[in-house]
Every structure is written in C-alpha cells, then in structure tokens.
Coordinates of N, CA and C in Angstrom, one line a residue:
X1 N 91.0 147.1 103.3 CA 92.4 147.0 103.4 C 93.0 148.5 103.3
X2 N 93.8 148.6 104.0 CA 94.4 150.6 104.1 C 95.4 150.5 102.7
X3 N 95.5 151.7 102.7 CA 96.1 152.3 101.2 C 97.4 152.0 101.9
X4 N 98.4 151.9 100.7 CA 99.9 152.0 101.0 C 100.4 153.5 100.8
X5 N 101.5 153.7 101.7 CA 101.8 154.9 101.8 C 103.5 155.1 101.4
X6 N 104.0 155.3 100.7 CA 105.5 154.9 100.3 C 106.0 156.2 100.4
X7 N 106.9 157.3 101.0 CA 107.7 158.1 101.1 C 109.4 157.6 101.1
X8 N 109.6 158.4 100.1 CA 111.4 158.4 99.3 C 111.5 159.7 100.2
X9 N 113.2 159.0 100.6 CA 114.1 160.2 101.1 C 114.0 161.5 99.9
X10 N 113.9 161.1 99.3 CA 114.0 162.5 97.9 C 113.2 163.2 97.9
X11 N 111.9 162.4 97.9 CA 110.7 163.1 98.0 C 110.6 164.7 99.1
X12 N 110.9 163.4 100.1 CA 110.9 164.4 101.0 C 111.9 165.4 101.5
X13 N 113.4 165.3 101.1 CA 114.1 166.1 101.0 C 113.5 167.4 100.1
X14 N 112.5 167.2 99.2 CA 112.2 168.0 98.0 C 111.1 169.0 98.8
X15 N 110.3 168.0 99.3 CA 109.5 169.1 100.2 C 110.0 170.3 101.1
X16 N 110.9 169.5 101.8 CA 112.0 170.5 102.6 C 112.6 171.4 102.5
X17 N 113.0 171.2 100.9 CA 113.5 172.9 100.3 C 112.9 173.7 99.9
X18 N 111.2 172.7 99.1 CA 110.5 173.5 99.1 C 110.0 175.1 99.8
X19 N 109.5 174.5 101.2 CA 109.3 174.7 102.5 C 110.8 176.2 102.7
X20 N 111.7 175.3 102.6 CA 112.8 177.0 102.7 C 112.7 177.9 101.9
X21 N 112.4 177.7 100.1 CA 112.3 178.5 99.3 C 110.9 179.7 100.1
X22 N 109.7 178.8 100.5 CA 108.4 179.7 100.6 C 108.9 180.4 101.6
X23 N 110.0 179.8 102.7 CA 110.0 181.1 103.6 C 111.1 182.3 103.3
X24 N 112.0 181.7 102.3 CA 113.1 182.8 101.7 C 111.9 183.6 101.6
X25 N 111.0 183.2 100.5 CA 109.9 184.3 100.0 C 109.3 185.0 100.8
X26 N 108.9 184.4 101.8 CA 108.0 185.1 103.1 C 108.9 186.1 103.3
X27 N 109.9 185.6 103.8 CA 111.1 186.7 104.9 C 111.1 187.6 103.8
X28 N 111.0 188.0 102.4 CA 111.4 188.5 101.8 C 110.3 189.8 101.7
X29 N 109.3 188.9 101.8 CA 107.6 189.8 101.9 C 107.6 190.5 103.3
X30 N 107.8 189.8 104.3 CA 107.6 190.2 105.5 C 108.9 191.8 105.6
X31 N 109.6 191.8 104.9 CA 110.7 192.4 105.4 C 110.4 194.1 104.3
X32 N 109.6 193.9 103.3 CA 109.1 194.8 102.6 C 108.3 195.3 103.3
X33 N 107.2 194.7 103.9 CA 105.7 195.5 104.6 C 106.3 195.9 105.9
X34 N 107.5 195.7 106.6 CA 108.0 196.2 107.6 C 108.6 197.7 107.5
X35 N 109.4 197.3 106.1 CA 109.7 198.9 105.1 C 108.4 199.7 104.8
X36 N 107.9 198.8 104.8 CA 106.7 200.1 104.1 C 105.8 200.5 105.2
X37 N 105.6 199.9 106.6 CA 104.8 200.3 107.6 C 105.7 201.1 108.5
X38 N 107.1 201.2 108.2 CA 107.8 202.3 109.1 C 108.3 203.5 108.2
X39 N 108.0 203.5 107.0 CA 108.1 204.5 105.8 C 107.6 205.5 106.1
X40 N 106.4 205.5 106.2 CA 105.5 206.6 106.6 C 105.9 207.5 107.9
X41 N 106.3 207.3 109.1 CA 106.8 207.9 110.0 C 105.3 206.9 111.6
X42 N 105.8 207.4 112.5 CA 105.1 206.5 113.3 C 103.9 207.1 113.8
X43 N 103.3 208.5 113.0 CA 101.9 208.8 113.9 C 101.8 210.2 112.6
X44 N 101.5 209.1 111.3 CA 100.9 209.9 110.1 C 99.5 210.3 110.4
X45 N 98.6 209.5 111.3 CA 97.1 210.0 111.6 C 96.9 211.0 112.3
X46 N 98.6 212.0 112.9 CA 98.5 213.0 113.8 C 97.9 212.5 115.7
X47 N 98.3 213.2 116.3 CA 97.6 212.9 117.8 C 96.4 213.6 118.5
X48 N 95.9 213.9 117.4 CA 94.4 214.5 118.8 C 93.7 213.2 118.7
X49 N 92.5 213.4 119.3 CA 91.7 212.3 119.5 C 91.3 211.2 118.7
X50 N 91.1 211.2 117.2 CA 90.9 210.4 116.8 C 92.2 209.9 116.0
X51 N 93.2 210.4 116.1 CA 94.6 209.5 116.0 C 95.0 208.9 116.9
X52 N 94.5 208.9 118.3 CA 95.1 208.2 119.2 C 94.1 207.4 119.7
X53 N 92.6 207.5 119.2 CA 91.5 206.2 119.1 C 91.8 205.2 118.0
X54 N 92.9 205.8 116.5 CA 93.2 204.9 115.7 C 94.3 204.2 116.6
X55 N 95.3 204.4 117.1 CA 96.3 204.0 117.2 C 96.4 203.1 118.4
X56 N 95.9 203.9 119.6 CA 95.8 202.8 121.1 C 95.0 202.2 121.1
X57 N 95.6 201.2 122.2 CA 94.5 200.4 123.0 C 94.9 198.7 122.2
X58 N 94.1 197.9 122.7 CA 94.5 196.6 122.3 C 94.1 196.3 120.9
X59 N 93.3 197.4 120.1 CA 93.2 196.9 118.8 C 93.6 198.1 117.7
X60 N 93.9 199.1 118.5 CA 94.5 199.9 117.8 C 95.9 199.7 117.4
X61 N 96.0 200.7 116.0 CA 97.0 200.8 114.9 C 98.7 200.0 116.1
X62 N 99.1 200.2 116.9 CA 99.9 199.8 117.1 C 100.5 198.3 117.3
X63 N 99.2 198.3 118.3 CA 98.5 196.8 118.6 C 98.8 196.0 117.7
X64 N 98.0 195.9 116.5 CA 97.6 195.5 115.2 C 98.9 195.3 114.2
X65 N 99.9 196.5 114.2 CA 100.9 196.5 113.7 C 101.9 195.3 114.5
X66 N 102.2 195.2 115.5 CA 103.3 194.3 116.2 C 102.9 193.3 115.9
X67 N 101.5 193.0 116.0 CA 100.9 191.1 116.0 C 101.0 190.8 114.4
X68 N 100.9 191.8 113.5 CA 101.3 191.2 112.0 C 102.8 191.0 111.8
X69 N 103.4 192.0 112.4 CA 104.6 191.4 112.4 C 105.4 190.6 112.8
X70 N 105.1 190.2 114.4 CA 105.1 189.1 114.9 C 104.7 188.2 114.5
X71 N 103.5 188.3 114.2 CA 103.3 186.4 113.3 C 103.4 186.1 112.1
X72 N 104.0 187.2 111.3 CA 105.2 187.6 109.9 C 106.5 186.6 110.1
X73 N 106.7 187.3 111.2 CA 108.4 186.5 111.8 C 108.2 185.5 112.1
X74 N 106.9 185.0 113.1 CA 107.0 183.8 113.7 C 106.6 182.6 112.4
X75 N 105.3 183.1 111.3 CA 105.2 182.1 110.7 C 106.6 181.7 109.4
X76 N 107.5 182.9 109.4 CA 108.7 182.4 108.9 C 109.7 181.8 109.3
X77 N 109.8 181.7 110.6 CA 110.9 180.7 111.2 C 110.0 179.8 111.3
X78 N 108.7 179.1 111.3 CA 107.8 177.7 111.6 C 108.2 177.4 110.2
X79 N 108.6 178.2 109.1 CA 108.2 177.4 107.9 C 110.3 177.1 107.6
X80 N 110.8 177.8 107.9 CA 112.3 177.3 108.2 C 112.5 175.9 109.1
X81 N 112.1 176.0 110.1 CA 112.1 174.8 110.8 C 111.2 173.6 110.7
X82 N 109.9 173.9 109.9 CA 109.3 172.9 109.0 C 110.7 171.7 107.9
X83 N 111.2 173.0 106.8 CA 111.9 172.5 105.9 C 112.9 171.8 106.2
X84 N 113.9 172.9 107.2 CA 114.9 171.9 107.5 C 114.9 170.4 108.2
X85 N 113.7 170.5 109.3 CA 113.3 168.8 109.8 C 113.1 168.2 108.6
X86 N 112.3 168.5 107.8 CA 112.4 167.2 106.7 C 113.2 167.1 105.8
X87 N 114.3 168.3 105.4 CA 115.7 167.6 105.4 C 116.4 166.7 106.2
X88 N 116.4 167.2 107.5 CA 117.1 166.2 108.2 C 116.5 164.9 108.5
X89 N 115.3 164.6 108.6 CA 114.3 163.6 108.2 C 114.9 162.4 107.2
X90 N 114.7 163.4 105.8 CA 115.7 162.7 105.1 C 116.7 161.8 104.8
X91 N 118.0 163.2 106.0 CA 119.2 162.5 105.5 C 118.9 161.4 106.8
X92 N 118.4 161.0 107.9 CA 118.4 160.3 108.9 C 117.9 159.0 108.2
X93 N 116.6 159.0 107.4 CA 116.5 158.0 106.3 C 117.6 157.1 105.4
X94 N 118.0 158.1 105.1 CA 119.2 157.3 104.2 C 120.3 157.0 104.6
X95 N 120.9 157.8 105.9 CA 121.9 156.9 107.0 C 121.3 155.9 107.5
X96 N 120.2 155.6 108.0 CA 119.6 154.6 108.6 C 119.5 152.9 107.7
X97 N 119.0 154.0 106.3 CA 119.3 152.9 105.0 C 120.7 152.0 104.8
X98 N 121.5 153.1 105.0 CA 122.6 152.7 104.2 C 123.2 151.7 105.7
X99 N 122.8 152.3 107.1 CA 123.6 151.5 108.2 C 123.4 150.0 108.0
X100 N 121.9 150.3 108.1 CA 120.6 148.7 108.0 C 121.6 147.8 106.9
X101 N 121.7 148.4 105.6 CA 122.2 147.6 104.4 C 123.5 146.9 104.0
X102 N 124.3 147.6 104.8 CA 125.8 147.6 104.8 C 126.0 145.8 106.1
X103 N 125.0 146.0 107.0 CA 125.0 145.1 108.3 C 124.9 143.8 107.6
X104 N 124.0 143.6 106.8 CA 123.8 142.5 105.6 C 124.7 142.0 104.9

C-alpha cells in the first residue's frame, strides 16, 4: 500500500519564503563576489603572455568569470521563482478550499 502524502497550504507557503530568504542571501553573496572580482581592476595579472594565457580563451580568467556570474544571477532568480510559485501554490490552495467549501 503507498505511503500517504498530506501537504498544508502553510507548509508550503513556509517553504516558499524559505526559498526567498536563501535567495535574499544568495543575491546578497552573489553581489559581494561581484564587488570583490571588479575590486581589483580588470587585468591585475598584467598583459604579456602569460596574463593573457590566464585570461583568454574559453577557459580563461574572463570566460570563467562571466559563467560564475551568470549562474550567480541565474541560480538566484530560479530560487525567487522557486519560492514565489509555492506561495502562489498555496494561496491557489486555499482559494480553491474556501471556493469548494462555501458551494456546500
């Protein structure tokens, strides 16, 4: 026989803020290492050859820099739009409840 699976509007509203709090935090982190990776100025390893073997190319320092930031930003708006759906999840629960209940 399968397990029972019971989900409350609340519960899951609770998850959902959760979910915004971690990305307040993220955006919060992400927004520091962004400070701190343009702090330095944009070509502290200098340009002769082996600053521009660090820097170019598809895995070089530049490269490398955008795709952390980019998926900085991107996994912060996945975890905003995580939370908010299961807010709205929620409240569609409990309108749904209260429509269902009231018909009665």
């Amino acid at each position: 026989m399968a397990e029972k699976l019971i989900v409350t509007p609340n519960a899951v509203r609770a998850g959902g803020n959760e979910l915004l709090a971690a990305q307040a935090a993220f955006e919060t982190i992400m927004r520091t290492l962004s400070t701190s990776v343009g702090s330095n100025g944009s070509e502290t390893w200098g340009t002769d050859s082996y600053g521009k073997q660090f820097a170019e190319g598809t895995n070089g320092y530049y490269s490398s820099r955008g795709n952390l930031l980019k998926g900085g930003s991107d996994m912060s708006d996945t975890l905003r739009e995580f939370g908010t759906g299961l807010i709205d999840a929620s409240n569609t629960a409990v309108k749904t409840e209260s429509g269902n209940t009231s018909a009665f």
